[in-house]
Every structure is written in structure tokens, then in C-alpha cells.
mmCIF file with all atom_site columns, N, CA and C in Angstrom:
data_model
loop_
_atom_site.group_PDB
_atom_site.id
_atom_site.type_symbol
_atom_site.label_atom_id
_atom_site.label_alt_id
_atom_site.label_comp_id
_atom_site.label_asym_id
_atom_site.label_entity_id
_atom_site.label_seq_id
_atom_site.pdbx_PDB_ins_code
_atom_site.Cartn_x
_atom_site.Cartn_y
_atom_site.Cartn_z
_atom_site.occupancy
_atom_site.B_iso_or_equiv
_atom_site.pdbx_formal_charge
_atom_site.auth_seq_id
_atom_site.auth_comp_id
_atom_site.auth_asym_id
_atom_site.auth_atom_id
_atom_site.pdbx_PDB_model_num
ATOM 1   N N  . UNK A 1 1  ? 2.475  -6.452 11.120 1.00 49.00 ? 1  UNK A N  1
ATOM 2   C CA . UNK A 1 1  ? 3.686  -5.679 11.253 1.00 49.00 ? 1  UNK A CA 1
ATOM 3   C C  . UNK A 1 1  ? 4.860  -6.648 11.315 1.00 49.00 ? 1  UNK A C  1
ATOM 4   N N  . UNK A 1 2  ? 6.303  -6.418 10.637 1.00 53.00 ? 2  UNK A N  1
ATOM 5   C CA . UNK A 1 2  ? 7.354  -7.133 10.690 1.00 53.00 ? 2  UNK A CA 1
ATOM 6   C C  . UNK A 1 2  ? 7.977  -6.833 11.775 1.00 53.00 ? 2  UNK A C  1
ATOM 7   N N  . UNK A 1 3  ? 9.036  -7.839 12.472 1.00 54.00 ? 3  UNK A N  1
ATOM 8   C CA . UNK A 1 3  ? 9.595  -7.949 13.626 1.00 54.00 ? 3  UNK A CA 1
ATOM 9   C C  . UNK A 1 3  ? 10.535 -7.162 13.398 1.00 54.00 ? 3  UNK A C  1
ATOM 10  N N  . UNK A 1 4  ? 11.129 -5.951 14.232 1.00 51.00 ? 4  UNK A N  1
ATOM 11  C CA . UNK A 1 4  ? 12.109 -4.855 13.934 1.00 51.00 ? 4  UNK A CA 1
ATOM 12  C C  . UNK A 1 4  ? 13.873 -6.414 13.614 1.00 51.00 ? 4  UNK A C  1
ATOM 13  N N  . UNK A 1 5  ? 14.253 -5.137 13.356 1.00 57.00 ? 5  UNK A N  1
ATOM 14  C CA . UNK A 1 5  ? 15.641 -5.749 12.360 1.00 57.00 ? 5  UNK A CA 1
ATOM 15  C C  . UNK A 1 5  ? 16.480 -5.832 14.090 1.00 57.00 ? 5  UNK A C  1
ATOM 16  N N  . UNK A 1 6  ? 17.080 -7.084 14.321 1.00 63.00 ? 6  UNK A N  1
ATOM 17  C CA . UNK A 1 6  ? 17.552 -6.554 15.069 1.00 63.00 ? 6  UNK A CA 1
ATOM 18  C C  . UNK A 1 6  ? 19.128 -5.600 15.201 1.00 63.00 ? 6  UNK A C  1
ATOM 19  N N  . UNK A 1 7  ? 19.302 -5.058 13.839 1.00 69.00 ? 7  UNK A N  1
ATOM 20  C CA . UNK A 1 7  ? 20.767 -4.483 14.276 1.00 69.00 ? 7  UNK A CA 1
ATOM 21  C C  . UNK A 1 7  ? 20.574 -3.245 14.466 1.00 69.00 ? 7  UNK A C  1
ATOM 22  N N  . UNK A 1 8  ? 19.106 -2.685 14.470 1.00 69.00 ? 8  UNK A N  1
ATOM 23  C CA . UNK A 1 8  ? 18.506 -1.385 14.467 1.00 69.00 ? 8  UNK A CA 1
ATOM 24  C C  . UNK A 1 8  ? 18.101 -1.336 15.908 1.00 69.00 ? 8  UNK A C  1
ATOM 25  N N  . UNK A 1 9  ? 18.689 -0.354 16.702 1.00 81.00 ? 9  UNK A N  1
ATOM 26  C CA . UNK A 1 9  ? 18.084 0.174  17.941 1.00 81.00 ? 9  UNK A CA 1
ATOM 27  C C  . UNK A 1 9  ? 16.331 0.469  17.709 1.00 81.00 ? 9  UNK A C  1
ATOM 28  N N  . UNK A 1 10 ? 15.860 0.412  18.598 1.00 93.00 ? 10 UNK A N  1
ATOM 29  C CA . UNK A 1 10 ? 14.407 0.352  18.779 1.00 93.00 ? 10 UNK A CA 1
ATOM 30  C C  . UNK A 1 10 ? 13.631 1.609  19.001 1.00 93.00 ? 10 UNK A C  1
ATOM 31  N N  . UNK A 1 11 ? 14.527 2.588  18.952 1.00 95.00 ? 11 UNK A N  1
ATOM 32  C CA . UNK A 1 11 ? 14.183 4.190  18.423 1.00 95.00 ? 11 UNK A CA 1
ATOM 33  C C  . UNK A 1 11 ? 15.633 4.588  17.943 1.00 95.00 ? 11 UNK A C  1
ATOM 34  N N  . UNK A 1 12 ? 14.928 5.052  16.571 1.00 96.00 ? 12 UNK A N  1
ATOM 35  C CA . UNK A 1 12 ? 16.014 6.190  15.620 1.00 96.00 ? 12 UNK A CA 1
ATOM 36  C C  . UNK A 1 12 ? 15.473 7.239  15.691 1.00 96.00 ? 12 UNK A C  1
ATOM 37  N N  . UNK A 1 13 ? 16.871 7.932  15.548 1.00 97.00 ? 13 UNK A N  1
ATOM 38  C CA . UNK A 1 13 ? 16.956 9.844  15.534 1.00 97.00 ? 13 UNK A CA 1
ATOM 39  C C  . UNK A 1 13 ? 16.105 10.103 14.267 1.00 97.00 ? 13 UNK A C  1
ATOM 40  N N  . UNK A 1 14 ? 15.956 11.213 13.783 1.00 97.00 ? 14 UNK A N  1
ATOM 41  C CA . UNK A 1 14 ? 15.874 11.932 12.258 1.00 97.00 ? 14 UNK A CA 1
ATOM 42  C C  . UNK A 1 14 ? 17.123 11.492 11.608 1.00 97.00 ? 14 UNK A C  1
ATOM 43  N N  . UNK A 1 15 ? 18.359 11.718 12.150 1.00 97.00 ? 15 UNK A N  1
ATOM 44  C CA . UNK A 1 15 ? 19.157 11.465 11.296 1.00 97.00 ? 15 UNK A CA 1
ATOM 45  C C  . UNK A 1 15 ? 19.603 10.205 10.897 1.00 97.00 ? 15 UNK A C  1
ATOM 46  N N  . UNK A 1 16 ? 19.258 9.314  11.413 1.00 96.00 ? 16 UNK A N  1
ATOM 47  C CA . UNK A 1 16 ? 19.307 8.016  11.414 1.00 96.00 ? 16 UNK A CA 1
ATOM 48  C C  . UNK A 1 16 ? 18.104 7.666  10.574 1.00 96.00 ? 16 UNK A C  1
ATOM 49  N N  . UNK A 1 17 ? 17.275 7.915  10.341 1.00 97.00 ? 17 UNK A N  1
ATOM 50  C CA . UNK A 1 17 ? 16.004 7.533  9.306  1.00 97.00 ? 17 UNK A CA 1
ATOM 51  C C  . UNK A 1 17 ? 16.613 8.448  8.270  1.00 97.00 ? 17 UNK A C  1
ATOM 52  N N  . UNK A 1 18 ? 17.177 9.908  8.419  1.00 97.00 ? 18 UNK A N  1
ATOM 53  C CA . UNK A 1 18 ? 17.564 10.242 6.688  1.00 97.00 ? 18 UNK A CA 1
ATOM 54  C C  . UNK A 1 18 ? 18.523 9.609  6.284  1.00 97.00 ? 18 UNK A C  1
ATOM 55  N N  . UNK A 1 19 ? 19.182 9.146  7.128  1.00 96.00 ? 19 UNK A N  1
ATOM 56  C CA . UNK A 1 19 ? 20.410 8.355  6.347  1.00 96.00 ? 19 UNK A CA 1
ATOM 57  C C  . UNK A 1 19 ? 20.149 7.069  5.935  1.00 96.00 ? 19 UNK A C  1
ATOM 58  N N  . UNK A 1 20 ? 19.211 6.406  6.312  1.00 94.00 ? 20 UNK A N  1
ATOM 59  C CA . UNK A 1 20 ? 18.666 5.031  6.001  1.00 94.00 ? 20 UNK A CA 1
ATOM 60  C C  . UNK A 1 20 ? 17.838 5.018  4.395  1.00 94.00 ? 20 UNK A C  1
ATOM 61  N N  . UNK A 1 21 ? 17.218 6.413  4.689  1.00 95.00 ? 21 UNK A N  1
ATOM 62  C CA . UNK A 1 21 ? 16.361 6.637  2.964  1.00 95.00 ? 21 UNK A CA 1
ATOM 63  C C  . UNK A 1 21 ? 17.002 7.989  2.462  1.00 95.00 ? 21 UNK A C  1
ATOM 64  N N  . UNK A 1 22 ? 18.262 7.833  2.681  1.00 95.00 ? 22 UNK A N  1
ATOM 65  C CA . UNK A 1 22 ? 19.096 8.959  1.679  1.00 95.00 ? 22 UNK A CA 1
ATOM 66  C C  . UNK A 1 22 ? 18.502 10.168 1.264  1.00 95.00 ? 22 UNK A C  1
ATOM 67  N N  . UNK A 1 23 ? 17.937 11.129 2.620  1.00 96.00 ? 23 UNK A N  1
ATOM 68  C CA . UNK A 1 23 ? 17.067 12.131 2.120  1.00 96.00 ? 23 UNK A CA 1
ATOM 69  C C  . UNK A 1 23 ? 17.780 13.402 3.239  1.00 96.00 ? 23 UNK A C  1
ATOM 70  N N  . UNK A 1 24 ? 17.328 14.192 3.181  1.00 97.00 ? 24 UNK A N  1
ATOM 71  C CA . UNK A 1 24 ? 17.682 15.313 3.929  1.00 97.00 ? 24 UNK A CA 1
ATOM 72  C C  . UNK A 1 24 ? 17.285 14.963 5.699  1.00 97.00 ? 24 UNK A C  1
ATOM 73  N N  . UNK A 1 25 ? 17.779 15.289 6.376  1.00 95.00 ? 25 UNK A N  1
ATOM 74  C CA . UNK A 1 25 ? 17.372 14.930 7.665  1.00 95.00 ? 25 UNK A CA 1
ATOM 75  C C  . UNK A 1 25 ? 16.198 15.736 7.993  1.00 95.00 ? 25 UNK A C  1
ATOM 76  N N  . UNK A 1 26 ? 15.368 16.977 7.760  1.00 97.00 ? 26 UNK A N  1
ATOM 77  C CA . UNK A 1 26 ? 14.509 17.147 7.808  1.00 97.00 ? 26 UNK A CA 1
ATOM 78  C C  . UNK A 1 26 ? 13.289 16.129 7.820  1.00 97.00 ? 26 UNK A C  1
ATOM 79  N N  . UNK A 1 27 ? 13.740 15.688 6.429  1.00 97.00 ? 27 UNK A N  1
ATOM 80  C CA . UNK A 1 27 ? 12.791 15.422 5.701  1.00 97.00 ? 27 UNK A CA 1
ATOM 81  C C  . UNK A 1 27 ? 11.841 13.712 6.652  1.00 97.00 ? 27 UNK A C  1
ATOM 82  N N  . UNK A 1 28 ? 12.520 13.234 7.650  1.00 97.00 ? 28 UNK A N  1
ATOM 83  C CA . UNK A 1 28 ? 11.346 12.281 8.599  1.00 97.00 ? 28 UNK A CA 1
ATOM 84  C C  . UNK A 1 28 ? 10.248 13.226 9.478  1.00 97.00 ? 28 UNK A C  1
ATOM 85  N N  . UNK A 1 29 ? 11.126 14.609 9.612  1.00 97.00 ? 29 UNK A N  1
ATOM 86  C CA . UNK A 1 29 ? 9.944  15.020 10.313 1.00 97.00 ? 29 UNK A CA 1
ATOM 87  C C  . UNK A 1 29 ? 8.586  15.906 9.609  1.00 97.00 ? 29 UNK A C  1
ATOM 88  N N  . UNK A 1 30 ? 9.203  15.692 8.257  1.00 97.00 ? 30 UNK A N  1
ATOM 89  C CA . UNK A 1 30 ? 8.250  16.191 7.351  1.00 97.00 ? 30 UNK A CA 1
ATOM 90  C C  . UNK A 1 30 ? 7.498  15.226 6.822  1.00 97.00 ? 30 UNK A C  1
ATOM 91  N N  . UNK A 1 31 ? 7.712  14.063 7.288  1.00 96.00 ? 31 UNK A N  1
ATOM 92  C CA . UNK A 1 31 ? 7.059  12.677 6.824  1.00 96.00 ? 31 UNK A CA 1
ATOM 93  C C  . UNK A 1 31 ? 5.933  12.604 7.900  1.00 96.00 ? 31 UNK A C  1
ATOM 94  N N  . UNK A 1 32 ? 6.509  12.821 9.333  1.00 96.00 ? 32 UNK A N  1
ATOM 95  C CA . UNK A 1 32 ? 5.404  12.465 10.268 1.00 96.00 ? 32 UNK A CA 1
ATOM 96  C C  . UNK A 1 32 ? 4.571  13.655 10.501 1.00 96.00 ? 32 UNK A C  1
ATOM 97  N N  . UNK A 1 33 ? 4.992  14.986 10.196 1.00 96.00 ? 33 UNK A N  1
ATOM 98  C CA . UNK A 1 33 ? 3.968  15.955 9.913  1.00 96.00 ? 33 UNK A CA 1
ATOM 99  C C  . UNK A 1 33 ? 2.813  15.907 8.482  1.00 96.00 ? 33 UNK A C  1
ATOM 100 N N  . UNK A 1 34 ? 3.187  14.818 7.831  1.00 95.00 ? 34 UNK A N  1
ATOM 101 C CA . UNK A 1 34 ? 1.978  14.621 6.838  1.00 95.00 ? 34 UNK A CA 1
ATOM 102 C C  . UNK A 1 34 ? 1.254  13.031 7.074  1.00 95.00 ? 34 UNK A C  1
ATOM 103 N N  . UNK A 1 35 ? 1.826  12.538 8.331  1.00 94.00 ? 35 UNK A N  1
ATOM 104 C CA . UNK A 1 35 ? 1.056  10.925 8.357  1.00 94.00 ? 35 UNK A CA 1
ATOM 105 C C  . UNK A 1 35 ? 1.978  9.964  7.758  1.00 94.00 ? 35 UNK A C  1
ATOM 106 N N  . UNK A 1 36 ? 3.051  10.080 7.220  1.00 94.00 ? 36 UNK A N  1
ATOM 107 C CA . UNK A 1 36 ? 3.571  9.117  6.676  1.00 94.00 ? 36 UNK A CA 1
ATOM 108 C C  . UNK A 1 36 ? 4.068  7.992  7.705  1.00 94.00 ? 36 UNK A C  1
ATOM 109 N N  . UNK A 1 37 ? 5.115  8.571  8.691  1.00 95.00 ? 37 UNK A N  1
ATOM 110 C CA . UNK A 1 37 ? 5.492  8.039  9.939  1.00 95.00 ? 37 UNK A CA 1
ATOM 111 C C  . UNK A 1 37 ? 5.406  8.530  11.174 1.00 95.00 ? 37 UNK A C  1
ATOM 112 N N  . UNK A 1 38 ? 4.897  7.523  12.166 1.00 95.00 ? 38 UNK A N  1
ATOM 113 C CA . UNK A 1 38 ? 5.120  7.966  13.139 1.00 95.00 ? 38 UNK A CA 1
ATOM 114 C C  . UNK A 1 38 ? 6.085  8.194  14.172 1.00 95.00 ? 38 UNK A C  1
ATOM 115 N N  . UNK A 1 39 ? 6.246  9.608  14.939 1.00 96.00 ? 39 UNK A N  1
ATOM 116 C CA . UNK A 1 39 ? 7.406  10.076 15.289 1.00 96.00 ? 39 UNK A CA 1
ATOM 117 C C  . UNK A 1 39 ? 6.556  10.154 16.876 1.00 96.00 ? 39 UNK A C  1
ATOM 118 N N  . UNK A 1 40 ? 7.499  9.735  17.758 1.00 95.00 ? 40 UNK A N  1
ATOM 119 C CA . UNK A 1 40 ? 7.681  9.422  19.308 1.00 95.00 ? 40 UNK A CA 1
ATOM 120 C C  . UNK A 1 40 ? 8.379  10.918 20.038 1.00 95.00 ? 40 UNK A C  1
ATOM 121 N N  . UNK A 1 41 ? 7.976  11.664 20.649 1.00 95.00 ? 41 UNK A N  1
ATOM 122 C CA . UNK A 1 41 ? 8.456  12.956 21.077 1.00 95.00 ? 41 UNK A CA 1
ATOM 123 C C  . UNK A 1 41 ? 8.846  12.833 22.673 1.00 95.00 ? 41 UNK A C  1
ATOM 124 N N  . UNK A 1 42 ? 10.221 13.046 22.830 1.00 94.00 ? 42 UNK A N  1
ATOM 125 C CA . UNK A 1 42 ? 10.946 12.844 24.049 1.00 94.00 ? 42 UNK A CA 1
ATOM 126 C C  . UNK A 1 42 ? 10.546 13.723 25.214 1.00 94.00 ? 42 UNK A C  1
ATOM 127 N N  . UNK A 1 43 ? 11.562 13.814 26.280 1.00 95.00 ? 43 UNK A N  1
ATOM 128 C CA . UNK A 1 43 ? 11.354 15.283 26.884 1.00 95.00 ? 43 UNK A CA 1
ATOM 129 C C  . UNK A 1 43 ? 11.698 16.522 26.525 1.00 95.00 ? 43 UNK A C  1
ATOM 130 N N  . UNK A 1 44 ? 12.208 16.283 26.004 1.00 96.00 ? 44 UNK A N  1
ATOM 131 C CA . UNK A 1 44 ? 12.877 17.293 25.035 1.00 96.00 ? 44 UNK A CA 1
ATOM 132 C C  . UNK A 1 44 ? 12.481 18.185 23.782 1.00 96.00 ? 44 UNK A C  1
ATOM 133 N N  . UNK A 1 45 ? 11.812 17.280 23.635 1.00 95.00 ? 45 UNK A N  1
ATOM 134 C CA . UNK A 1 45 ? 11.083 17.622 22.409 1.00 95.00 ? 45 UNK A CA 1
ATOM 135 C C  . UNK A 1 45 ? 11.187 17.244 20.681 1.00 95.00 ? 45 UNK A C  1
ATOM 136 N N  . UNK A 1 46 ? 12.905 16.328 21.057 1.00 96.00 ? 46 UNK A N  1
ATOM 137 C CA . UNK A 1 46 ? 13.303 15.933 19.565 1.00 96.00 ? 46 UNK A CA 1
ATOM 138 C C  . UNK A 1 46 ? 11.853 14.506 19.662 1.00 96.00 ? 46 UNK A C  1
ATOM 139 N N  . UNK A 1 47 ? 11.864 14.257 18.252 1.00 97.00 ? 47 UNK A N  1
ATOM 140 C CA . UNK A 1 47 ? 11.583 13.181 17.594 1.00 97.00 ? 47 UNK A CA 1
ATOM 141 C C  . UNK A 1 47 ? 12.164 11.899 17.353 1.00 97.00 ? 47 UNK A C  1
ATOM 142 N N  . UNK A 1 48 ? 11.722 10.835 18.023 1.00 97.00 ? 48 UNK A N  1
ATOM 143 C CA . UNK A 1 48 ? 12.352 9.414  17.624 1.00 97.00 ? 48 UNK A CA 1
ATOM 144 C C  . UNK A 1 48 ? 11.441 8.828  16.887 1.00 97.00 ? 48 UNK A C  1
ATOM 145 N N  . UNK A 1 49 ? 11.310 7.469  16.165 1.00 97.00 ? 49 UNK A N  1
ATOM 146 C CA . UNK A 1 49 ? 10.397 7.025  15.075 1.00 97.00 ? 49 UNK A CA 1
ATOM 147 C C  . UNK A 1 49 ? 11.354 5.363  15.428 1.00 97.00 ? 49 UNK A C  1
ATOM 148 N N  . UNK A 1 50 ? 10.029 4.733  15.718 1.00 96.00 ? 50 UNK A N  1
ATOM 149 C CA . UNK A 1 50 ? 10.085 2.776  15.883 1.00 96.00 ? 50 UNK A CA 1
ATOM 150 C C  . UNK A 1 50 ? 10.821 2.169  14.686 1.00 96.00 ? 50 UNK A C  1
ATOM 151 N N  . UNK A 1 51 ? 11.518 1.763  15.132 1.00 95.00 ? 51 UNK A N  1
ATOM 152 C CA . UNK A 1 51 ? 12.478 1.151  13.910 1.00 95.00 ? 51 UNK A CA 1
ATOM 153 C C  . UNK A 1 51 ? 11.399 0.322  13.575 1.00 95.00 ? 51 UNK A C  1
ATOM 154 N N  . UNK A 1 52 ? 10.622 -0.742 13.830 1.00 94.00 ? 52 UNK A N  1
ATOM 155 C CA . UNK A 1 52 ? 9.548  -1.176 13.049 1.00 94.00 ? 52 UNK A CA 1
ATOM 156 C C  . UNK A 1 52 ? 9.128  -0.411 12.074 1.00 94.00 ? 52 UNK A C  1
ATOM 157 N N  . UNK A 1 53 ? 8.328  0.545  12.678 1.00 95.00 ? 53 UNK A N  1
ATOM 158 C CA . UNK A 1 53 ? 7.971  1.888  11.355 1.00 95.00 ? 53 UNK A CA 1
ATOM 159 C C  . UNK A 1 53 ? 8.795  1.944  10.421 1.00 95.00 ? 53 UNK A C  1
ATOM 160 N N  . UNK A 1 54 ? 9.668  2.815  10.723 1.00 95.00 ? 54 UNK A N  1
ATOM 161 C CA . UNK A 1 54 ? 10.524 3.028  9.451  1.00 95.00 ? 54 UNK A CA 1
ATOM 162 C C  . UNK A 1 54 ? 10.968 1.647  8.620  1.00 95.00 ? 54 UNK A C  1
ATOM 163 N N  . UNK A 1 55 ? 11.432 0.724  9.170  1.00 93.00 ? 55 UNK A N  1
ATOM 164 C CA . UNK A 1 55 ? 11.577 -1.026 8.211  1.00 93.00 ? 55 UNK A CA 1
ATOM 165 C C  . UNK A 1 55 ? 10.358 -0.596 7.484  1.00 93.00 ? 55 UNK A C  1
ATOM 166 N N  . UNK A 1 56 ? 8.809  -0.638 7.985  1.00 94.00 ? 56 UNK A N  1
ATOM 167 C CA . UNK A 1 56 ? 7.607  -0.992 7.342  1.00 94.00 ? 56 UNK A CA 1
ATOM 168 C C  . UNK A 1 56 ? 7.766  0.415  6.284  1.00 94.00 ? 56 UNK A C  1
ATOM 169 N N  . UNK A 1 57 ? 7.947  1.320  6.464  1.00 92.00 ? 57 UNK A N  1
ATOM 170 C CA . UNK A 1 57 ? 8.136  2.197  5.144  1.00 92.00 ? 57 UNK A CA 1
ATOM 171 C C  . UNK A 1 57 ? 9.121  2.322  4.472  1.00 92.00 ? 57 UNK A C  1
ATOM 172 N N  . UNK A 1 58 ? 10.163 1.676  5.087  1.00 90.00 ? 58 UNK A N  1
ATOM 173 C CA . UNK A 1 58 ? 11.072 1.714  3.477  1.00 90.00 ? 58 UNK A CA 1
ATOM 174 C C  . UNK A 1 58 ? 10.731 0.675  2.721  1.00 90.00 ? 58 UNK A C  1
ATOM 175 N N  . UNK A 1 59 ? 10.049 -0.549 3.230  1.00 91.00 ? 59 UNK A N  1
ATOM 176 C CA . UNK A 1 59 ? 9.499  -1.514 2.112  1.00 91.00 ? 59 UNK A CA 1
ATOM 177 C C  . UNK A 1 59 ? 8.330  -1.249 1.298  1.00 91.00 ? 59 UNK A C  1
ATOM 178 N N  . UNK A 1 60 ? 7.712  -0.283 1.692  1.00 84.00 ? 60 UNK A N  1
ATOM 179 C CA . UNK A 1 60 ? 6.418  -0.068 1.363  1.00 84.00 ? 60 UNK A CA 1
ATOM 180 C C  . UNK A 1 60 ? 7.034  0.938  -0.214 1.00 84.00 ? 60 UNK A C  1
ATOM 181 N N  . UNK A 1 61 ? 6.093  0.170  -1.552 1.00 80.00 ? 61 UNK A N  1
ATOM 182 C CA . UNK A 1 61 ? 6.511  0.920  -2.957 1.00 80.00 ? 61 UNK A CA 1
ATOM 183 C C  . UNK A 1 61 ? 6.212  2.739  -2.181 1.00 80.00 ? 61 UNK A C  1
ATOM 184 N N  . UNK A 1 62 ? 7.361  3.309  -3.175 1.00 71.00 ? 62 UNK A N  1
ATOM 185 C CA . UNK A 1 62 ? 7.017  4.696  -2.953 1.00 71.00 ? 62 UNK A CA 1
ATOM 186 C C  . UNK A 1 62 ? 5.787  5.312  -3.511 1.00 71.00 ? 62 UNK A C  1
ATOM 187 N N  . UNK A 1 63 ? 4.612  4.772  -4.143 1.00 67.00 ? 63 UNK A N  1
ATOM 188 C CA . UNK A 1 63 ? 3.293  5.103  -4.507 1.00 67.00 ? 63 UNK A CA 1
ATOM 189 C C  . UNK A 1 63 ? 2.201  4.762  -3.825 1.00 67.00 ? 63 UNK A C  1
ATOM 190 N N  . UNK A 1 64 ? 2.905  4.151  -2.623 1.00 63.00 ? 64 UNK A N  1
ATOM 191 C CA . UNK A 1 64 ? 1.334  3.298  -1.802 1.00 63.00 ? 64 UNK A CA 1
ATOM 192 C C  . UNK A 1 64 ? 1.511  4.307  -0.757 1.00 63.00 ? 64 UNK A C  1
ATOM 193 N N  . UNK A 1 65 ? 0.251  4.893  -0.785 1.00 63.00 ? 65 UNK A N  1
ATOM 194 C CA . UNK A 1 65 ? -0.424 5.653  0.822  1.00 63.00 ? 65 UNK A CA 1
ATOM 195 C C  . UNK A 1 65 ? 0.044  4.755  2.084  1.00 63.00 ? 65 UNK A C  1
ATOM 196 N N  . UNK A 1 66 ? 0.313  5.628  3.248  1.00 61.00 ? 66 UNK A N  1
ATOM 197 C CA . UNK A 1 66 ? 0.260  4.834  4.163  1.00 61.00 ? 66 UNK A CA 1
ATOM 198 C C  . UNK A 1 66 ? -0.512 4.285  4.785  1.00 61.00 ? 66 UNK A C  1
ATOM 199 N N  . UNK A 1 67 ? -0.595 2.926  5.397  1.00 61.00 ? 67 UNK A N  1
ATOM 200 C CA . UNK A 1 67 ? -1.627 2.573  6.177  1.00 61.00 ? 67 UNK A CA 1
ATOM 201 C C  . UNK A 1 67 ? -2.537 3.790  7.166  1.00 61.00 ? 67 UNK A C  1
ATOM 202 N N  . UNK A 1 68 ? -3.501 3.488  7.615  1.00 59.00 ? 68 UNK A N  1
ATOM 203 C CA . UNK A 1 68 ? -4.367 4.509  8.537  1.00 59.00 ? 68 UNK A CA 1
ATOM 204 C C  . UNK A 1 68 ? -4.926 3.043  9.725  1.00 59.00 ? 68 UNK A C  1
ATOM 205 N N  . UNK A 1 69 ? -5.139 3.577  10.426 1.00 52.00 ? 69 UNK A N  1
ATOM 206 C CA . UNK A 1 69 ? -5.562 2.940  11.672 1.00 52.00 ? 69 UNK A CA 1
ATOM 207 C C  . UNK A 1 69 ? -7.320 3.122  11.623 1.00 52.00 ? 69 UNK A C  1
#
């Protein structure tokens, strides 16, 4: 795993990951509802996602499966 970026806080919102991969803000939590990324659930109930993670998938080609554990 790469060392998070440091100008990236160490949990991002949804909207902060759609705006990073120019997609609908939905669309991270439709990523971690299919395995793509993993999403961190508050008290609340919103979704945060490891800025590590997300670095490691926006580098990752858009045709490669994600890793599995």
C-alpha cells in the first residue's frame, strides 16, 4: 500500500472522493456497495473512505478488479 498523500486529510467525505474522480457524488458509495472501496461508517451513519484507498484506486487502470483480501 502507498503512503497517503499528505495534503489529503486521512478520511474523505463522498463528496470529496467524487470530486477527486469527477463522478457524481453518489457514485463512492456505489463503489463501496460493489467492493470497489472501502467506506468507514461514522455515528451517524455517513460514509468516510481512507485517503490511502481512494490514492490506491485512482491509480489503479480503470479495467483492473480490485484487490480482495
Amino acid at each position: 500500500m502507498n503512503a497517503p498523500d499528505p495534503d489529503l486529510p486521512e478520511l474523505l467525505t463522498s463528496g470529496e472522493v467524487a470530486r477527486l474522480f469527477r463522478v457524481d457524488p453518489r457514485t463512492p458509495a456505489r463503489w463501496a456497495i460493489a467492493g470497489r472501496l472501502t467506506a468507514i461508517r461514522t455515528p451517524g451513519g455517513h460514509r468516510r473512505y481512507k485517503s490511502a484507498d481512494v490514492l490506491d484506486l485512482l491509480r489503479r487502470p480503470a479495467d483492473e478488479p480490485p484487490a480482495t483480501s
